[in-house]
Amino acid sequence: MEKNLGEKFIASSNDRELIAEFKRNPIGHHSPELQRLLNQFRGIPMKDKFCLLVIKPNRLWQLAKTSGVAGKPVQKLPKTFSSQSDAEWYIFRKRWKSLTGETLKP
Amino acid sequence: MTMKITAYADRTSVAPEESINFMVNCQAKSFKADFVKLICGDLNPDGPGYKERPIKTKANGTYPGRRQVIHAGSFIQLEESEHFNSLESFTLQAFIWPTLPENGKQVIIGNWSQRNSNGAELSIGPQNSGLMLTLGFGKDKLEEFSTGKNFLSRNWYFVSATYDAKTKSVSLTQEALHNHAKINDSAKKKYKVHNHGMKNCARMATIGAKFLKLDKNRTVCQNHFNGKIDSPAIACRALNSAEIEQLKHRQNQSLMSTDVVAAWDFSKNIKSVNVSDVSSNRINGKLVNMPVRGMTGWNWDGDEMNWSHAPNQYGAIHFHDDDVHDAGWEVDVTLKIPKGLKSGLYAARLRCGNNLEEEDYVPFAVLPPKGKATAKICFLLPTASYMAYANEHMGTDAPIAQLLAGRLVEHQHQDLYRNEHREYGPSCYDVHTDGSGVCYSSRLRPILNMRPKYKSWLGGKGSTLWQFNADTHIINWLEAMKYDYDVITDEELHYEGVDCLERYKVVLSSSHPEYHSKEMWDAMATYQDRGGRLMYLGANGWYWRIAFHEEADGIIEVRRAEGGIRGWEAQTGEYYHSFTGEYGGLWRRNGRAPQKIVGSGFTAQGFDISSFYTRKPDSFKKPVKWIMSGVKPDEKIGDFGLVGGGAAGLELDRADVSLGTHPNAYVLASSEDHTDLYLLVCEELLINYPGLGGQENPLVRADLVFYETDNGGGVFSTSSIAWPGSLSHNNYKNNVSKITKNVLDRFVKNGPIID
């Protein structure tokens, strides 16, 4: 699991709108509130940070995580995605869980 | 991650009937080499598709594979001298500024032989155990003496060691030159030596590392020093404290004449790869793997910023354990370019494995025959910019990468290999192991991100292309539209000047021609003044000033000085190129903002999605309305594309008369609606303020610019890195392709651009 993203907090109804907004459009324009959340998610240190490996360009990606140590291999994980949006949503759910303790439905 | 085959060439451009050599590391028994003309390197199935065209050459064939490795880490190899090897007693001394003292043993100077424990060396001891002297007595007998006082990172110390063979005594001095209160890291120690008769050896003497072995004429070292060394010296007896002090300042001429074996002055010939011994013995040395010169020394007082004004304060060389210049591999394949081979972008395709499933490509430009042009159009391949980005590690190293990209970072197998093989060397976007910025970058090593089929994390959603592979979309468009063109590179521009451009009616830039030497800048400006026509098909161009080394091949220098978007910042006082003495940094801070040469200059960057342009009033003016021929007044320009989904994206330039845009320039269109990940560049920020993102800031835009130059010349600037990624949309029937074609067709014609 990635670094704990901070103190646990209870998601409010407003926060829940961010979940829907992200699922609709994970890459591109976001509301300021969602962007702040994504800045927190995406700005964490490199140790055990999720990333993608290109298996088939623009068609298939494998989940992996960086080591945070120069020269130490990127660790491949047993999970693949056929779209970037799927990968983004999967990682959003993991990071949301880490932040709030709540498991979002796929 | 393994790559069974990696390679590089000894040059990036070659004319017909000249030869180019390829050095190949191959872990299979054999590899197949053939050559291809590169058309489109983008593997995205939503684009025009990957295109290469095999060519027949005499060099096509199967070659034996062999492992070739890179020995990273810089040092000075000293000329062989009997003076070292006949020493019985001695003094070794230097100023040092260690940057990773905790990183294991790091040798300052020595002639140690690992084989039998012969020789002597002065080092930082293991576990930062202070200054250490190692004496070898042969037959694996050695003695080590240490001050036991930790060094502070990034502070100057004077260090010395004496050995008196007659009295069998050693003295060590570690003198902190900082003024931190209550830090007790100076020491003077004396020790008795148990063995007698130190065994000197005929091994190579080195500064900044310990000699290990010779590998096919390459000197291989270990225990590399990280940090600066200044004014090292050797005397042929154990000097007393007063004499050591005199030698420290080179004050006692009699001592220099009689007892000093060598006293190096790194402030002499800073531009050179040679280092000077100012003693009468002249035991000079040569840099290996290009440690950094022109660095502030122990006595730099901050009054002078330019090393050429006060060289005596710039007597330091900064060594790094990951410096690489010339990998020095042996040649495996030589290609003589066939007479008559059309100028263009080519590559050696090197493959191995049972099904040739492992591959590496080494791209190069085939030039037109010497002194000739074979087309009216020239594509300028930005090899200097490729060198600056060569083997960058931001995707695996930098926490901000995911923030900049606005999504999960995508890695290619080359990225994983580069991460694990740091000996392939860093880019000018990385920092060294010790955190100092990488200001030199070489092309004499495999550059695994300058490849067809490569995706870069920086390249925007979609094809995710950056630099070399993004630029193949320009080649692909020229081919698809059946234009005849030549290809030359930055090195022709630098070394041949305007002559290499003058033969062409039109020059096309790449998507991201960011790095230029003064020679390159002057050549392009002269071309324009003499009536040349430039189509700048990218952004963030003509941004950083670079220098090519005057003696060494294939290496550039960038000093990330006092402004600009920087992966690291040059230390105060280290803004001047060591290769040339020129003030480095942004061209904007050298009085030549990009707007002066291409009408627009870097204004914002973001790496998630791209956007579109809309037409501006200038585009309807009679003299230039032909540029928009076939584009409706309210039509969005480039709201499609493979790089971020639009033609305006990644890095953006804007016109600004106050920075040098021609007062009569036409701003034909501007981009809009960028995401808030697009932020104003930091050189625009005198006071930081809210609202710097693409949704709010009016300076976050790309301006489509056209202006005339003297003698019938002209400049057309798209001001966006993403532009070429939109050219092939809808089978080349789109407004980005149309505008590009309108301009190119007009530029290539004789007669004035504007009727």
PDB file of N, CA and C in Angstrom, chain B residues 501-550:
ATOM      1  N   LEU B 501      22.262  26.246 -43.418  1.00  0.00           N
ATOM      2  CA  LEU B 501      20.845  26.611 -43.570  1.00  0.00           C
ATOM      3  C   LEU B 501      20.580  27.352 -44.874  1.00  0.00           C
ATOM      4  N   GLU B 502      21.567  28.110 -45.307  1.00  0.00           N
ATOM      5  CA  GLU B 502      21.338  29.048 -46.415  1.00  0.00           C
ATOM      6  C   GLU B 502      20.926  28.379 -47.710  1.00  0.00           C
ATOM      7  N   ARG B 503      21.218  27.110 -47.799  1.00  0.00           N
ATOM      8  CA  ARG B 503      20.866  26.392 -49.035  1.00  0.00           C
ATOM      9  C   ARG B 503      19.378  26.106 -49.128  1.00  0.00           C
ATOM     10  N   TYR B 504      18.641  26.404 -48.041  1.00  0.00           N
ATOM     11  CA  TYR B 504      17.220  26.024 -48.005  1.00  0.00           C
ATOM     12  C   TYR B 504      16.306  27.234 -48.037  1.00  0.00           C
ATOM     13  N   LYS B 505      15.213  27.039 -48.721  1.00  0.00           N
ATOM     14  CA  LYS B 505      14.181  28.077 -48.769  1.00  0.00           C
ATOM     15  C   LYS B 505      13.450  28.135 -47.424  1.00  0.00           C
ATOM     16  N   VAL B 506      13.191  26.956 -46.851  1.00  0.00           N
ATOM     17  CA  VAL B 506      12.429  26.871 -45.603  1.00  0.00           C
ATOM     18  C   VAL B 506      13.121  25.916 -44.642  1.00  0.00           C
ATOM     19  N   VAL B 507      13.169  26.307 -43.389  1.00  0.00           N
ATOM     20  CA  VAL B 507      13.634  25.405 -42.336  1.00  0.00           C
ATOM     21  C   VAL B 507      12.456  25.109 -41.415  1.00  0.00           C
ATOM     22  N   LEU B 508      12.246  23.825 -41.117  1.00  0.00           N
ATOM     23  CA  LEU B 508      11.216  23.427 -40.155  1.00  0.00           C
ATOM     24  C   LEU B 508      11.901  23.055 -38.853  1.00  0.00           C
ATOM     25  N   SER B 509      11.398  23.585 -37.751  1.00  0.00           N
ATOM     26  CA  SER B 509      11.934  23.158 -36.450  1.00  0.00           C
ATOM     27  C   SER B 509      11.199  21.907 -36.001  1.00  0.00           C
ATOM     28  N   SER B 510      11.694  21.362 -34.916  1.00  0.00           N
ATOM     29  CA  SER B 510      11.044  20.221 -34.266  1.00  0.00           C
ATOM     30  C   SER B 510       9.940  20.738 -33.345  1.00  0.00           C
ATOM     31  N   SER B 511       9.368  19.812 -32.578  1.00  0.00           N
ATOM     32  CA  SER B 511       8.309  20.191 -31.636  1.00  0.00           C
ATOM     33  C   SER B 511       8.868  20.883 -30.390  1.00  0.00           C
ATOM     34  N   HIS B 512      10.184  20.725 -30.165  1.00  0.00           N
ATOM     35  CA  HIS B 512      10.707  21.225 -28.884  1.00  0.00           C
ATOM     36  C   HIS B 512      12.206  21.523 -28.970  1.00  0.00           C
ATOM     37  N   PRO B 513      12.566  22.550 -29.766  1.00  0.00           N
ATOM     38  CA  PRO B 513      13.987  22.894 -29.918  1.00  0.00           C
ATOM     39  C   PRO B 513      14.439  23.840 -28.809  1.00  0.00           C
ATOM     40  N   GLU B 514      14.697  23.294 -27.641  1.00  0.00           N
ATOM     41  CA  GLU B 514      14.822  24.095 -26.419  1.00  0.00           C
ATOM     42  C   GLU B 514      16.238  24.629 -26.164  1.00  0.00           C
ATOM     43  N   TYR B 515      17.250  23.910 -26.652  1.00  0.00           N
ATOM     44  CA  TYR B 515      18.635  24.195 -26.241  1.00  0.00           C
ATOM     45  C   TYR B 515      19.463  24.669 -27.427  1.00  0.00           C
ATOM     46  N   HIS B 516      20.104  25.835 -27.257  1.00  0.00           N
ATOM     47  CA  HIS B 516      20.875  26.414 -28.359  1.00  0.00           C
ATOM     48  C   HIS B 516      22.160  27.031 -27.845  1.00  0.00           C
ATOM     49  N   SER B 517      23.238  26.765 -28.559  1.00  0.00           N
ATOM     50  CA  SER B 517      24.488  27.477 -28.294  1.00  0.00           C
ATOM     51  C   SER B 517      24.409  28.843 -28.962  1.00  0.00           C
ATOM     52  N   LYS B 518      25.344  29.699 -28.622  1.00  0.00           N
ATOM     53  CA  LYS B 518      25.381  31.027 -29.265  1.00  0.00           C
ATOM     54  C   LYS B 518      25.601  30.872 -30.761  1.00  0.00           C
ATOM     55  N   GLU B 519      26.444  29.913 -31.121  1.00  0.00           N
ATOM     56  CA  GLU B 519      26.710  29.695 -32.544  1.00  0.00           C
ATOM     57  C   GLU B 519      25.426  29.291 -33.273  1.00  0.00           C
ATOM     58  N   MET B 520      24.627  28.434 -32.635  1.00  0.00           N
ATOM     59  CA  MET B 520      23.362  28.009 -33.245  1.00  0.00           C
ATOM     60  C   MET B 520      22.392  29.175 -33.347  1.00  0.00           C
ATOM     61  N   TRP B 521      22.320  29.946 -32.286  1.00  0.00           N
ATOM     62  CA  TRP B 521      21.386  31.094 -32.251  1.00  0.00           C
ATOM     63  C   TRP B 521      21.761  32.081 -33.352  1.00  0.00           C
ATOM     64  N   ASP B 522      23.044  32.405 -33.420  1.00  0.00           N
ATOM     65  CA  ASP B 522      23.504  33.383 -34.420  1.00  0.00           C
ATOM     66  C   ASP B 522      23.241  32.880 -35.838  1.00  0.00           C
ATOM     67  N   ALA B 523      23.457  31.590 -36.056  1.00  0.00           N
ATOM     68  CA  ALA B 523      23.253  31.040 -37.399  1.00  0.00           C
ATOM     69  C   ALA B 523      21.790  31.160 -37.810  1.00  0.00           C
ATOM     70  N   MET B 524      20.888  30.861 -36.886  1.00  0.00           N
ATOM     71  CA  MET B 524      19.463  30.947 -37.220  1.00  0.00           C
ATOM     72  C   MET B 524      19.031  32.391 -37.441  1.00  0.00           C
ATOM     73  N   ALA B 525      19.545  33.305 -36.616  1.00  0.00           N
ATOM     74  CA  ALA B 525      19.182  34.724 -36.780  1.00  0.00           C
ATOM     75  C   ALA B 525      19.703  35.246 -38.120  1.00  0.00           C
ATOM     76  N   THR B 526      20.924  34.844 -38.475  1.00  0.00           N
ATOM     77  CA  THR B 526      21.500  35.291 -39.746  1.00  0.00           C
ATOM     78  C   THR B 526      20.695  34.733 -40.919  1.00  0.00           C
ATOM     79  N   TYR B 527      20.307  33.490 -40.809  1.00  0.00           N
ATOM     80  CA  TYR B 527      19.476  32.861 -41.857  1.00  0.00           C
ATOM     81  C   TYR B 527      18.215  33.689 -42.095  1.00  0.00           C
ATOM     82  N   GLN B 528      17.568  34.065 -40.995  1.00  0.00           N
ATOM     83  CA  GLN B 528      16.338  34.864 -41.126  1.00  0.00           C
ATOM     84  C   GLN B 528      16.630  36.230 -41.744  1.00  0.00           C
ATOM     85  N   ASP B 529      17.708  36.871 -41.271  1.00  0.00           N
ATOM     86  CA  ASP B 529      18.039  38.214 -41.789  1.00  0.00           C
ATOM     87  C   ASP B 529      18.341  38.188 -43.285  1.00  0.00           C
ATOM     88  N   ARG B 530      18.871  37.084 -43.730  1.00  0.00           N
ATOM     89  CA  ARG B 530      19.234  36.989 -45.150  1.00  0.00           C
ATOM     90  C   ARG B 530      18.075  36.484 -46.013  1.00  0.00           C
ATOM     91  N   GLY B 531      16.909  36.387 -45.434  1.00  0.00           N
ATOM     92  CA  GLY B 531      15.743  36.007 -46.226  1.00  0.00           C
ATOM     93  C   GLY B 531      15.285  34.575 -46.014  1.00  0.00           C
ATOM     94  N   GLY B 532      15.861  33.899 -45.040  1.00  0.00           N
ATOM     95  CA  GLY B 532      15.440  32.523 -44.749  1.00  0.00           C
ATOM     96  C   GLY B 532      14.065  32.503 -44.091  1.00  0.00           C
ATOM     97  N   ARG B 533      13.402  31.397 -44.226  1.00  0.00           N
ATOM     98  CA  ARG B 533      12.039  31.265 -43.711  1.00  0.00           C
ATOM     99  C   ARG B 533      11.970  30.091 -42.731  1.00  0.00           C
ATOM    100  N   LEU B 534      11.536  30.391 -41.538  1.00  0.00           N
ATOM    101  CA  LEU B 534      11.502  29.377 -40.472  1.00  0.00           C
ATOM    102  C   LEU B 534      10.076  29.072 -40.084  1.00  0.00           C
ATOM    103  N   MET B 535       9.754  27.782 -40.039  1.00  0.00           N
ATOM    104  CA  MET B 535       8.487  27.345 -39.453  1.00  0.00           C
ATOM    105  C   MET B 535       8.814  26.651 -38.137  1.00  0.00           C
ATOM    106  N   TYR B 536       8.404  27.306 -37.083  1.00  0.00           N
ATOM    107  CA  TYR B 536       8.679  26.809 -35.722  1.00  0.00           C
ATOM    108  C   TYR B 536       7.447  26.007 -35.303  1.00  0.00           C
ATOM    109  N   LEU B 537       7.573  24.678 -35.391  1.00  0.00           N
ATOM    110  CA  LEU B 537       6.405  23.801 -35.207  1.00  0.00           C
ATOM    111  C   LEU B 537       6.324  23.260 -33.781  1.00  0.00           C
ATOM    112  N   GLY B 538       6.738  24.072 -32.825  1.00  0.00           N
ATOM    113  CA  GLY B 538       6.723  23.594 -31.454  1.00  0.00           C
ATOM    114  C   GLY B 538       6.663  24.738 -30.473  1.00  0.00           C
ATOM    115  N   ALA B 539       7.205  24.488 -29.284  1.00  0.00           N
ATOM    116  CA  ALA B 539       7.217  25.509 -28.235  1.00  0.00           C
ATOM    117  C   ALA B 539       8.399  25.275 -27.304  1.00  0.00           C
ATOM    118  N   ASN B 540       8.523  26.210 -26.374  1.00  0.00           N
ATOM    119  CA  ASN B 540       9.660  26.244 -25.454  1.00  0.00           C
ATOM    120  C   ASN B 540      10.959  26.061 -26.239  1.00  0.00           C
ATOM    121  N   GLY B 541      11.057  26.828 -27.313  1.00  0.00           N
ATOM    122  CA  GLY B 541      12.271  26.784 -28.124  1.00  0.00           C
ATOM    123  C   GLY B 541      13.191  27.928 -27.780  1.00  0.00           C
ATOM    124  N   TRP B 542      14.426  27.799 -28.173  1.00  0.00           N
ATOM    125  CA  TRP B 542      15.450  28.835 -27.982  1.00  0.00           C
ATOM    126  C   TRP B 542      15.418  29.344 -26.534  1.00  0.00           C
ATOM    127  N   TYR B 543      15.363  28.415 -25.599  1.00  0.00           N
ATOM    128  CA  TYR B 543      15.111  28.754 -24.191  1.00  0.00           C
ATOM    129  C   TYR B 543      16.403  28.767 -23.375  1.00  0.00           C
ATOM    130  N   TRP B 544      17.105  27.635 -23.378  1.00  0.00           N
ATOM    131  CA  TRP B 544      18.347  27.544 -22.583  1.00  0.00           C
ATOM    132  C   TRP B 544      19.569  27.771 -23.455  1.00  0.00           C
ATOM    133  N   ARG B 545      20.526  28.455 -22.888  1.00  0.00           N
ATOM    134  CA  ARG B 545      21.816  28.602 -23.552  1.00  0.00           C
ATOM    135  C   ARG B 545      22.679  27.391 -23.190  1.00  0.00           C
ATOM    136  N   ILE B 546      23.334  26.844 -24.187  1.00  0.00           N
ATOM    137  CA  ILE B 546      24.231  25.709 -23.938  1.00  0.00           C
ATOM    138  C   ILE B 546      25.597  26.009 -24.537  1.00  0.00           C
ATOM    139  N   ALA B 547      26.535  25.154 -24.210  1.00  0.00           N
ATOM    140  CA  ALA B 547      27.868  25.225 -24.814  1.00  0.00           C
ATOM    141  C   ALA B 547      28.288  23.821 -25.209  1.00  0.00           C
ATOM    142  N   PHE B 548      28.969  23.729 -26.342  1.00  0.00           N
ATOM    143  CA  PHE B 548      29.635  22.477 -26.706  1.00  0.00           C
ATOM    144  C   PHE B 548      31.090  22.570 -26.244  1.00  0.00           C
ATOM    145  N   HIS B 549      31.649  21.451 -25.835  1.00  0.00           N
ATOM    146  CA  HIS B 549      33.038  21.454 -25.371  1.00  0.00           C
ATOM    147  C   HIS B 549      33.965  21.707 -26.555  1.00  0.00           C
ATOM    148  N   GLU B 550      35.012  22.489 -26.304  1.00  0.00           N
ATOM    149  CA  GLU B 550      35.897  22.846 -27.409  1.00  0.00           C
ATOM    150  C   GLU B 550      36.914  21.748 -27.725  1.00  0.00           C
TER     151      GLU B 550
END
